[in-house]
Coordinates of C-alpha atoms and ligand atoms in Angstrom, one line a residue:
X1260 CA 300.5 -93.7 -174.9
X1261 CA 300.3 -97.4 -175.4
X1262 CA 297.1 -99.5 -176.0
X1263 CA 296.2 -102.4 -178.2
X1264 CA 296.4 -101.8 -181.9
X1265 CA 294.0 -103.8 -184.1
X1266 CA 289.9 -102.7 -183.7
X1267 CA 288.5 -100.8 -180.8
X1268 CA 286.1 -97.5 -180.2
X1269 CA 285.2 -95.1 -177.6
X1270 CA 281.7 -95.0 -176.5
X1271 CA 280.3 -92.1 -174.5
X1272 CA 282.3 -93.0 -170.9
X1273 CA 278.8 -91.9 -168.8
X1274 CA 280.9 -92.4 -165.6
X1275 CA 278.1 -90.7 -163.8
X1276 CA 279.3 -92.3 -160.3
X1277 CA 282.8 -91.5 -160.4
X1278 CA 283.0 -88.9 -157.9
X1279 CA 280.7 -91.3 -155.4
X1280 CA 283.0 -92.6 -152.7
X1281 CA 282.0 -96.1 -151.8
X1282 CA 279.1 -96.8 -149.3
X1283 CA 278.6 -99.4 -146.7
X1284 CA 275.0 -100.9 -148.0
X1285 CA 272.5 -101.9 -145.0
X1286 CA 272.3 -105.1 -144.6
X1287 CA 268.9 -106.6 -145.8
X1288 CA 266.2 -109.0 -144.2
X1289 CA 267.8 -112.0 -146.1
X1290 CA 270.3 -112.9 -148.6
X1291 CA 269.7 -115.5 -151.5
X1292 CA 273.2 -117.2 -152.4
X1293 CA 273.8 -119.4 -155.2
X1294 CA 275.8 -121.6 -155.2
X1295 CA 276.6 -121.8 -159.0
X1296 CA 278.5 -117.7 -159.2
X1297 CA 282.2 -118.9 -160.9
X1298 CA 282.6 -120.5 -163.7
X1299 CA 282.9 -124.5 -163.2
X1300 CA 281.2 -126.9 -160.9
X1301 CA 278.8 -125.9 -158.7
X1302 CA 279.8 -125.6 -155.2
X1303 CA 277.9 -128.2 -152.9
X1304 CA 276.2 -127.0 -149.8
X1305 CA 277.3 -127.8 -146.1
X1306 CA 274.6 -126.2 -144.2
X1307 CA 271.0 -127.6 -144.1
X1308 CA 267.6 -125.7 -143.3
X1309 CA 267.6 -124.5 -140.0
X1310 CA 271.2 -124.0 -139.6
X1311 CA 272.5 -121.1 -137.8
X1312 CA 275.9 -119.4 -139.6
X1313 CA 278.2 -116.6 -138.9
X1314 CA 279.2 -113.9 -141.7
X1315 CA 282.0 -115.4 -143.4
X1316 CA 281.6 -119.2 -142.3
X1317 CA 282.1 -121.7 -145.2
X1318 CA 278.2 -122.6 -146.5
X1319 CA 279.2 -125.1 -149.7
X1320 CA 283.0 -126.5 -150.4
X1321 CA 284.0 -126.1 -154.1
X1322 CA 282.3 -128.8 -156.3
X1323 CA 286.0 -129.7 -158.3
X1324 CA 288.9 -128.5 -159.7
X1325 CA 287.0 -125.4 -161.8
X1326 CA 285.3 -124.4 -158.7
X1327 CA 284.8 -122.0 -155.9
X1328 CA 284.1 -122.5 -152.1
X1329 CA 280.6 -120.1 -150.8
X1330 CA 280.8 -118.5 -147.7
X1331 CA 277.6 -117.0 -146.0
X1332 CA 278.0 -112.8 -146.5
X1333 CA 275.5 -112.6 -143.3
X1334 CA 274.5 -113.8 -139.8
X1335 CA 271.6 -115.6 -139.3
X1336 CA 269.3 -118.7 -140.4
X1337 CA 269.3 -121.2 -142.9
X1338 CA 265.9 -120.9 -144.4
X1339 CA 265.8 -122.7 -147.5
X1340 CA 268.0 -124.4 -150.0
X1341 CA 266.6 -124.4 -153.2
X1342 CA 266.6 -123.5 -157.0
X1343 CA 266.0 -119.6 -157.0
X1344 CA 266.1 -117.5 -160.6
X1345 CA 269.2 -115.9 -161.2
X1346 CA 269.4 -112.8 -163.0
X1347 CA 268.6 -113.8 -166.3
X1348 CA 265.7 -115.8 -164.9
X1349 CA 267.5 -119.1 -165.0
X1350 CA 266.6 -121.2 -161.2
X1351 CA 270.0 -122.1 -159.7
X1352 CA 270.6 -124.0 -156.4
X1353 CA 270.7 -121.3 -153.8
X1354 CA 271.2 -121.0 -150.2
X1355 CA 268.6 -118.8 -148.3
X1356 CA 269.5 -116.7 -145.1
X1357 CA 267.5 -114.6 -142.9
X1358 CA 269.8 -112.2 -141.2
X1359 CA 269.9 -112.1 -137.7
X1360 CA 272.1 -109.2 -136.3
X1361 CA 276.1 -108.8 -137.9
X1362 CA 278.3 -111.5 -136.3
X1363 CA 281.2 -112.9 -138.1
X1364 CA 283.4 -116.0 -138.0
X1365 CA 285.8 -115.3 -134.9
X1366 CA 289.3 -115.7 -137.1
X1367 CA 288.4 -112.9 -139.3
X1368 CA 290.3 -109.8 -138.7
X1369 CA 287.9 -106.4 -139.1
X1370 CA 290.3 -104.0 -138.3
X1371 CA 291.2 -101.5 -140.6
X1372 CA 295.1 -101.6 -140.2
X1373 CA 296.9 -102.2 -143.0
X1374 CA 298.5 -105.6 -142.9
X1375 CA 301.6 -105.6 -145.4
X1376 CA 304.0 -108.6 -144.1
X1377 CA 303.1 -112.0 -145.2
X1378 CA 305.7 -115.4 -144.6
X1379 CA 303.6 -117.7 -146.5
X1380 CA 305.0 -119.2 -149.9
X1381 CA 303.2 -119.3 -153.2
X1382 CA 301.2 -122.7 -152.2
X1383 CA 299.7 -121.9 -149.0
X1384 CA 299.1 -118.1 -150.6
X1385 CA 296.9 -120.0 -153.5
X1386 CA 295.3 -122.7 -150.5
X1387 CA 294.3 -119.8 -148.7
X1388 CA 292.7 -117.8 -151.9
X1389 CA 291.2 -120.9 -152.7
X1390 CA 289.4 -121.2 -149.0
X1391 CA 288.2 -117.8 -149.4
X1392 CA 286.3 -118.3 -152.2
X1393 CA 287.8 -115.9 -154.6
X1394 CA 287.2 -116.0 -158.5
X1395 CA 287.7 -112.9 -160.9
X1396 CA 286.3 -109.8 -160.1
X1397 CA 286.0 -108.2 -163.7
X1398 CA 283.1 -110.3 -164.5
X1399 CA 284.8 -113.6 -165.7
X1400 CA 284.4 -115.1 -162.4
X1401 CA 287.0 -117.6 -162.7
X1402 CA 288.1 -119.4 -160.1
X1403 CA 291.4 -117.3 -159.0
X1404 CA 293.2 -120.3 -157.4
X1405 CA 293.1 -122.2 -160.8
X1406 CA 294.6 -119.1 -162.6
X1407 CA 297.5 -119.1 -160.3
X1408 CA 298.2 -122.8 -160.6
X1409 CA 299.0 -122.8 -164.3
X1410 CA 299.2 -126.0 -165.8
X1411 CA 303.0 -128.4 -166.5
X1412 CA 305.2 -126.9 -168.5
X1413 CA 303.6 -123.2 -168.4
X1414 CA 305.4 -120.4 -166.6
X1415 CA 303.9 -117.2 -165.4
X1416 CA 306.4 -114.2 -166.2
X1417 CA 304.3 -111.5 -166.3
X1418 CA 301.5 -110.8 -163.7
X1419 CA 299.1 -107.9 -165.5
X1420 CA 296.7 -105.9 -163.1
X1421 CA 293.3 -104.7 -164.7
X1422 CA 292.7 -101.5 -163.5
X1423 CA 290.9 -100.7 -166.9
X1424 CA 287.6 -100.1 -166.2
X1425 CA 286.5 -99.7 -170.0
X1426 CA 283.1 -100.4 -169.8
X1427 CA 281.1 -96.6 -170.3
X1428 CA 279.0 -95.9 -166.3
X1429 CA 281.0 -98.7 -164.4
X1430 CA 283.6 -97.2 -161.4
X1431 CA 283.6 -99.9 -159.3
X1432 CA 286.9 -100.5 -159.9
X1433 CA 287.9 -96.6 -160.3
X1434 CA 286.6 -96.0 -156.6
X1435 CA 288.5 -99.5 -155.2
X1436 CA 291.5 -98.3 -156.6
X1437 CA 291.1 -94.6 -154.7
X1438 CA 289.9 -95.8 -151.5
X1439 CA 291.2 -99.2 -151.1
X1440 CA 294.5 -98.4 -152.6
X1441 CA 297.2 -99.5 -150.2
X1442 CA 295.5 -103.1 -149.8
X1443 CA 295.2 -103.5 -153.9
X1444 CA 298.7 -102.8 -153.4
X1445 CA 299.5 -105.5 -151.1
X1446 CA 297.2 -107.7 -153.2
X1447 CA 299.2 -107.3 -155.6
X1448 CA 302.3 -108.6 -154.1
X1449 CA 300.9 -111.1 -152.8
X1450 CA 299.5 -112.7 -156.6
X1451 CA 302.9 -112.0 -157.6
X1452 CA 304.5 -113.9 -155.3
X1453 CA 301.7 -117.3 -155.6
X1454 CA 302.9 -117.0 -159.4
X1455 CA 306.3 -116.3 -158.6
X1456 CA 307.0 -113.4 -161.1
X1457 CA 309.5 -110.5 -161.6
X1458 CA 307.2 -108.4 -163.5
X1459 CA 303.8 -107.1 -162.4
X1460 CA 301.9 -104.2 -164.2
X1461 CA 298.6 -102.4 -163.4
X1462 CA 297.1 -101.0 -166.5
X1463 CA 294.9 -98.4 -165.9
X1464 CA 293.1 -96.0 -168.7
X1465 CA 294.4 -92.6 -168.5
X1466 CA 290.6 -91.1 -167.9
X1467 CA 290.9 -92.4 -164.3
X1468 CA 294.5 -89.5 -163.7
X1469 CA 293.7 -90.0 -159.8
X1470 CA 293.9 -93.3 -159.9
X1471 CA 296.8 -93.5 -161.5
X1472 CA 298.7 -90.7 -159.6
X1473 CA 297.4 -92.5 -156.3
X1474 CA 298.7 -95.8 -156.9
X1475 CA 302.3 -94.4 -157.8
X1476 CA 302.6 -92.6 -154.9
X1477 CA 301.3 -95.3 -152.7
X1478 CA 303.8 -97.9 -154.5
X1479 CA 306.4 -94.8 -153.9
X1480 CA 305.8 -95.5 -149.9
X1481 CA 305.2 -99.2 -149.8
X1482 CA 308.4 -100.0 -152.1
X1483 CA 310.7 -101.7 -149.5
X1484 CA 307.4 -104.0 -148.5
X1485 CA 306.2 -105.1 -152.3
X1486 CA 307.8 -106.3 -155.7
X1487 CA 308.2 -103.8 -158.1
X1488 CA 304.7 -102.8 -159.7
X1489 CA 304.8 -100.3 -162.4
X1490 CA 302.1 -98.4 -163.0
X1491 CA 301.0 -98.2 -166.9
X1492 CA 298.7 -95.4 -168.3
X1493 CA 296.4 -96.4 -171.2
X1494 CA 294.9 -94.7 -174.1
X1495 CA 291.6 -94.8 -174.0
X1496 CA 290.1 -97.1 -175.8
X1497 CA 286.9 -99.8 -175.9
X1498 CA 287.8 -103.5 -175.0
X1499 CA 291.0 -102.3 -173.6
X1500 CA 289.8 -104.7 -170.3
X1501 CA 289.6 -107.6 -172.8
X1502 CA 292.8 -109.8 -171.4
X1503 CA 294.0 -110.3 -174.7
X1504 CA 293.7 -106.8 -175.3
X1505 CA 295.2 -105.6 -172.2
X1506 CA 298.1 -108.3 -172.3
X1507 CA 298.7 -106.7 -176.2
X1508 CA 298.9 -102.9 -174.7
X1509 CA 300.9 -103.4 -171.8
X1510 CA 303.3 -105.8 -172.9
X1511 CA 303.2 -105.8 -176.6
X1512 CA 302.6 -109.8 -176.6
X1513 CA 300.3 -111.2 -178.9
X1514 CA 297.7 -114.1 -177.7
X1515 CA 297.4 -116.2 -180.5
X1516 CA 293.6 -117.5 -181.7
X1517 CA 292.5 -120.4 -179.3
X1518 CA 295.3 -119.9 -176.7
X1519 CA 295.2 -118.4 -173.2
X1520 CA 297.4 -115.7 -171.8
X1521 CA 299.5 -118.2 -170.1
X1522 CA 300.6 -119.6 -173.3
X1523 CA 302.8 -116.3 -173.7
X1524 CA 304.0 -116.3 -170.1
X1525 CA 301.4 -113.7 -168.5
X1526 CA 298.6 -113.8 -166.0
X1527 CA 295.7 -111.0 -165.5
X1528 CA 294.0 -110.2 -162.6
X1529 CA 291.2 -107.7 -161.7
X1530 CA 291.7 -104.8 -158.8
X1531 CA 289.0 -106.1 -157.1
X1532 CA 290.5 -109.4 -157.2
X1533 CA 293.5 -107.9 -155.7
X1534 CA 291.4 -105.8 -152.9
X1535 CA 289.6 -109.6 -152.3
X1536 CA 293.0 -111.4 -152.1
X1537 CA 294.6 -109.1 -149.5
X1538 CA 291.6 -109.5 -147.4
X1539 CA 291.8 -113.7 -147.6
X1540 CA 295.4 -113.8 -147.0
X1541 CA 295.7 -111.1 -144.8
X1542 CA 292.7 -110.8 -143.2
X1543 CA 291.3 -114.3 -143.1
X1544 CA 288.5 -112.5 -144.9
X1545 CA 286.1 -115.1 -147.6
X1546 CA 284.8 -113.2 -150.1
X1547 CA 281.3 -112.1 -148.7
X1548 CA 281.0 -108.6 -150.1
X1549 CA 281.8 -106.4 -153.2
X1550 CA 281.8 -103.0 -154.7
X1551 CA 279.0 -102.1 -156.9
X1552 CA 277.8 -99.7 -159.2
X1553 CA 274.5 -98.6 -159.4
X1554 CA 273.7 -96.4 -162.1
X1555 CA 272.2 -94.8 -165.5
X1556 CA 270.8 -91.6 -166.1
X1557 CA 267.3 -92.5 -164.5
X1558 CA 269.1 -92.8 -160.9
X1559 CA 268.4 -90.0 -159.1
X1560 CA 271.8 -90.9 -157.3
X1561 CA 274.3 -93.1 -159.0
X1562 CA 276.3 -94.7 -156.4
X1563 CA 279.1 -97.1 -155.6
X1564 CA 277.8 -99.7 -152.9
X1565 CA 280.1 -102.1 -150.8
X1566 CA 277.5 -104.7 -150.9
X1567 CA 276.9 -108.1 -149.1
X1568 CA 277.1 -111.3 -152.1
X1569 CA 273.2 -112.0 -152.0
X1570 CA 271.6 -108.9 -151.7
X1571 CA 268.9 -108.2 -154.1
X1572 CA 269.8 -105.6 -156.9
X1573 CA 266.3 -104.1 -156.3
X1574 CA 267.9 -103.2 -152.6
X1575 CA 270.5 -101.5 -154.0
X1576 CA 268.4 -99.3 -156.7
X1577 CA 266.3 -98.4 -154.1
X1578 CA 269.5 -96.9 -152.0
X1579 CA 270.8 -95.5 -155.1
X1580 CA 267.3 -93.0 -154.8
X1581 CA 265.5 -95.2 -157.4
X1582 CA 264.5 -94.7 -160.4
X1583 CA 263.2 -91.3 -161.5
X1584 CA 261.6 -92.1 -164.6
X1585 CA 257.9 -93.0 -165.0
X1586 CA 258.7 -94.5 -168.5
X1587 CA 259.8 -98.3 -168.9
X1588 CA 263.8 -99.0 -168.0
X1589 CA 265.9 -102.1 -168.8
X1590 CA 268.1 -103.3 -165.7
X1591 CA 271.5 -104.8 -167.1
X1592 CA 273.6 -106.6 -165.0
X1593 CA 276.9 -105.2 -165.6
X1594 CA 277.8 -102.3 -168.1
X1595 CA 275.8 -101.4 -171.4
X1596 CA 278.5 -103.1 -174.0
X1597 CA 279.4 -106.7 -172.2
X1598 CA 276.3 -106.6 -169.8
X1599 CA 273.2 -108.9 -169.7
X1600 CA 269.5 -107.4 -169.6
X1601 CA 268.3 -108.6 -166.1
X1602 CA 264.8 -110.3 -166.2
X1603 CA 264.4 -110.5 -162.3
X1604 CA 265.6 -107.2 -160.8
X1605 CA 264.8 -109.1 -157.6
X1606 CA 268.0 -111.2 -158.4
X1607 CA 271.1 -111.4 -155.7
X1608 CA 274.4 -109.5 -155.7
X1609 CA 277.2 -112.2 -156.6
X1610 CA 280.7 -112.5 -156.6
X1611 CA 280.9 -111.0 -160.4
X1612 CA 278.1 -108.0 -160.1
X1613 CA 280.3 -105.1 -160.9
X1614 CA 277.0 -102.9 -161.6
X1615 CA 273.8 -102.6 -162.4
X1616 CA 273.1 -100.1 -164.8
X1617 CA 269.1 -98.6 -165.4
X1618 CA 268.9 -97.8 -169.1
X1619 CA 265.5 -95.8 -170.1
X1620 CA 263.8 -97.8 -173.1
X1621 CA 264.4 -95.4 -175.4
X1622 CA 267.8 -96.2 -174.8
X1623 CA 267.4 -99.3 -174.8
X1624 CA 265.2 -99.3 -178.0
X1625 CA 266.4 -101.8 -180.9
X1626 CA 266.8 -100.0 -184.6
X1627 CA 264.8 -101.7 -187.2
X1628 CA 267.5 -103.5 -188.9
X1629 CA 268.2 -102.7 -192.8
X1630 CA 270.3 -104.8 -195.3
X1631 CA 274.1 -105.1 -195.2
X1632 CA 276.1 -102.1 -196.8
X1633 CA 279.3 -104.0 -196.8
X1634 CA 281.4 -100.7 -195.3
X1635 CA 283.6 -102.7 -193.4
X1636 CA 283.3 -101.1 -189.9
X1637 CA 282.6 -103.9 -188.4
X1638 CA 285.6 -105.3 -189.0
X1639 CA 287.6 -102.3 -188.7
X1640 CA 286.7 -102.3 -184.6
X1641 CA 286.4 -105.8 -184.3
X1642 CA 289.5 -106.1 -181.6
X1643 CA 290.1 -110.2 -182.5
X1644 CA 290.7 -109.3 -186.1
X1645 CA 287.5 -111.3 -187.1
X1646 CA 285.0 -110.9 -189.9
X1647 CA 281.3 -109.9 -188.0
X1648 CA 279.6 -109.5 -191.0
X1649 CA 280.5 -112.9 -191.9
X1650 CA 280.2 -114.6 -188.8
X1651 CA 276.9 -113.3 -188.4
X1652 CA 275.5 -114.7 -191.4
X1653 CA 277.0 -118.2 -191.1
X1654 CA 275.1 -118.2 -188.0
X1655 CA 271.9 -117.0 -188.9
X1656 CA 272.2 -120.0 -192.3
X1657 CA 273.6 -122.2 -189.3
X1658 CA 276.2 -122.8 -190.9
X1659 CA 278.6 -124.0 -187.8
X1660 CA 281.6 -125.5 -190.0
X1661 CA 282.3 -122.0 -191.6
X1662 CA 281.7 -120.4 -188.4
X1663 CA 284.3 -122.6 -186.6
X1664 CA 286.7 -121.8 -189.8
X1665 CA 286.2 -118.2 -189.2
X1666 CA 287.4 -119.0 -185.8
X1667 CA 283.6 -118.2 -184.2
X1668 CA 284.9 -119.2 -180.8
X1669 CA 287.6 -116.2 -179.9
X1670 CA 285.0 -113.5 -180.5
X1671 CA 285.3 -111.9 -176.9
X1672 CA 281.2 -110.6 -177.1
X1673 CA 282.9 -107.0 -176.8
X1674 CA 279.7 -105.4 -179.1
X1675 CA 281.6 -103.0 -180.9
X1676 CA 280.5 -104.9 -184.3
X1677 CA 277.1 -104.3 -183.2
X1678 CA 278.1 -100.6 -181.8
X1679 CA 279.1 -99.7 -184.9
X1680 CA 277.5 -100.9 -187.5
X1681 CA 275.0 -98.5 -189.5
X1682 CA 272.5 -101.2 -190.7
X1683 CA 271.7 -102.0 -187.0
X1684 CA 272.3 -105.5 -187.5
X1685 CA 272.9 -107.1 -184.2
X1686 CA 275.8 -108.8 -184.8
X1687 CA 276.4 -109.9 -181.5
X1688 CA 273.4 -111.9 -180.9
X1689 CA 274.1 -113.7 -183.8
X1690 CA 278.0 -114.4 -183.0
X1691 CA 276.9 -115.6 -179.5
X1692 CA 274.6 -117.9 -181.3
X1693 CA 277.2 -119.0 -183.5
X1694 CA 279.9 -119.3 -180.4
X1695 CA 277.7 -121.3 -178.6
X1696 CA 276.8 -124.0 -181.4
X1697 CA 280.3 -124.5 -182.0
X1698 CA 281.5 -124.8 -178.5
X1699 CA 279.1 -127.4 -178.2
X1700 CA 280.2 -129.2 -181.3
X1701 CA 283.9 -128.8 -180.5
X1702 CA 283.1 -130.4 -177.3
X1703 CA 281.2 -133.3 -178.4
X1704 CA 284.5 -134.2 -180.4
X1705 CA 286.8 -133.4 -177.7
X1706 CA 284.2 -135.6 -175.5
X1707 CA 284.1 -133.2 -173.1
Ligands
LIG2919 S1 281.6 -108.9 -180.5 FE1 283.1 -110.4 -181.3 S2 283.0 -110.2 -183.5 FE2 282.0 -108.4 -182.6 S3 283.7 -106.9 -182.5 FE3 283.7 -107.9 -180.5 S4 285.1 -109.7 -180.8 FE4 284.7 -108.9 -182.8
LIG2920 S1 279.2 -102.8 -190.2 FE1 277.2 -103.6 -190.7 S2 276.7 -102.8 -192.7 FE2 278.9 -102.5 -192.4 S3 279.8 -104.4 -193.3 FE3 279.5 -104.8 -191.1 S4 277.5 -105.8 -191.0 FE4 277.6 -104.8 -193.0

């Protein structure tokens, strides 16, 4: 069974919400909405205090190229605009709604019929995913219209699906794929036809069998209406999600350091990206709501939430049954490999919250740290064929011209250095360190 070759481990998988179909989350009293949830400019508002907006009407246009347009998730009123702490506690500019019953912008279509025929060319499929809002799904958050415009001189050839789901307790992206199915489907299509490709893959590990037997049979039925997709099982394996990864598994190409999956022809895109594309072109549908995952072995009921953008994570614990343990937990944002500790549980749902995950503190709990064995295993998993013991002491002597030469910068922040390494050195935190000086300097001397 194919996966990528170089690195990689297998955590416990934890997929305690697996069997959870999706619910519809109550809407609460009011949403908080940044306006900085994609990677790029932030978007600028177009609604001032006071205002009165409809679920799904456009609240800030996109603030550039890198950008995304913010629609309102909710009915209601405009009560503040102002910097609000995100999860990690930083204040970003955020739009504040009280909700006011469940109306929604008149041109968006709430039925639940499949919609499978489309006219529209690749241009006005990308202006239309671009007016909805959409960015990656997976956690990147990058604007999706930008991916599908690829810049002169690139071709997209291959369009890759990730239906991956790696990360142990997520299944967000498990449950879209068995409930939403049909309109991932049709997604699909339609990101194929914006890139104008002949071959289009969903990659999907082989612990999710449903999934995969599910989609096959529902690409069986819809075959006249959609480009070929074939469906591609994966081995199991930890950052198979990782683009460069996935690109390397499914299509045996090979992403060299410093370049982007375009540079060899191929495009990925998340199944929730997919569900959220159907639903702009289709549907007329902005991207105001998401799947969720809410879970960890101190929920009394992990769950899989179809959530409003803006609710606060502390709404959807609470729905999830709370927390059962008396003891101190860490909230993470995301799974428990790639995830961030959440320092205001209070903090919205945005456009890239696949899950919030409750870990107790003894799980949480930090080793003391002991000296550097030199066994290797850190670079045995590493999946970008780099050296984490070494990157993490250049960083630590901040030494950021050895750490760019050890090619700093394409460590994905997967954690399976850190995972693995019996001396309980966090390697991570140091390689982000390191990643981050060197950005900086590499952009000073771009002067960028
Ligand atoms: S976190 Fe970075 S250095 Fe560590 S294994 Fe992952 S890619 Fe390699
Ligand atoms: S895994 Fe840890 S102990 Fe082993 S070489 Fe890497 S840093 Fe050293």
């Amino acid at each position: 069974m194919k996966t990528f070759p170089k690195g990689g481990i297998h955590p416990p998988e934890n997929k305690l919400s697996a069997g959870s179909a999706i619910e519809v989350l109550p809407l609460p009293q009011s949403v908080v909405v940044p306006l900085s949830q994609h990677i790029g400019a932030p978007a600028v508002a177009e609604v001032a205090k006071g205002d009165k907006v409809l679920a799904g009407q456009l609240i800030a246009k996109a603030g550039g190229f890198v950008s995304s347009a913010v629609h309102s998730p909710v009915s209601g009123t405009v009560t503040a605009i102002e910097a609000v702490p995100n999860a990690s506690g930083i204040k970003v500019m955020s739009v504040t709604i009280a909700v006011e019953g469940d109306e929604w912008a008149p041109e968006i279509d709430r039925s639940a019929k499949l919609e499978t025929e489309c006219t529209l060319d690749a241009k006005e499929i990308v202006a239309k995913i671009a007016a909805a809002g959409i960015v990656g799904m997976g956690g990147a958050t990058f604007p999706t219209q930008v991916k599908l415009s690829p810049p002169p001189g690139k071709k997209a050839e291959v369009l890759i699906i990730n239906g991956v789901e790696c990360e142990p307790y997520l299944t967000s992206d498990h449950r879209v794929m068995l409930e939403r199915g049909a309109e991932v489907l049709v997604g699909v299509g339609l990101l194929a036809r914006a890139l104008e490709v002949e071959k289009t893959y969903i990659g999907i590990e082989n612990n999710k069998p449903d999934a995969i037997a599910h989609l096959r049979q529902l690409a069986g039925t819809l075959v006249r209406r959609l480009p070929h997709i074939e469906i591609v099982p994966l081995k199991v394996q930890y950052p198979q999600g990782g683009e460069k990864q996935l690109i390397k598994a499914v299509t045996g190409r090979e992403v060299p350091s410093c370049a982007l999956p375009i540079d060899v022809g191929c495009v990925v895109q998340n199944v929730g990206t997919a569900l959220a594309v159907y639903e702009a072109v289709q549907k007329n549908k902005p991207l105001i709501e998401r799947v969720v995952t809410v879970t960890g072995k101190d929920i009394a009921k992990p769950s899989n939430f179809l959530a409003r953008i803006g609710t606060p994570a502390s709404a959807l614990i609470e729905a999830a049954g709370g927390i059962q343990s008396a003891e101190p937990v860490k909230v993470i944002g995301g799974g428990p490999m790639m995830g961030r500790a959440m320092s205001n549980p209070d903090a919205p749902v945005t456009k890239g919250t696949s899950g919030i995950l409750v870990v107790s503190a003894r799980e949480a709990a930090r080793y003391t740290e002991t000296g550097c064995i030199k066994c290797g295993k850190c670079v045995t998993v590493c999946p970008m064929g780099l050296e984490p013991y070494l990157l993490g002491r250049l960083s630590q002597k901040q030494m950021w011209a050895e750490a760019e030469t050890g090619v700093v910068v394409d460590c994905i922040e997967c954690g399976s250095c850190s995972y693995t390494c019996p001396a309980r050195i966090p390697l991570l935190d140091w390689i982000r360190l390191g990643k981050t000086e060197v950005n900086k300097i590499i952009r000073a001397r771009l002067n960028c």
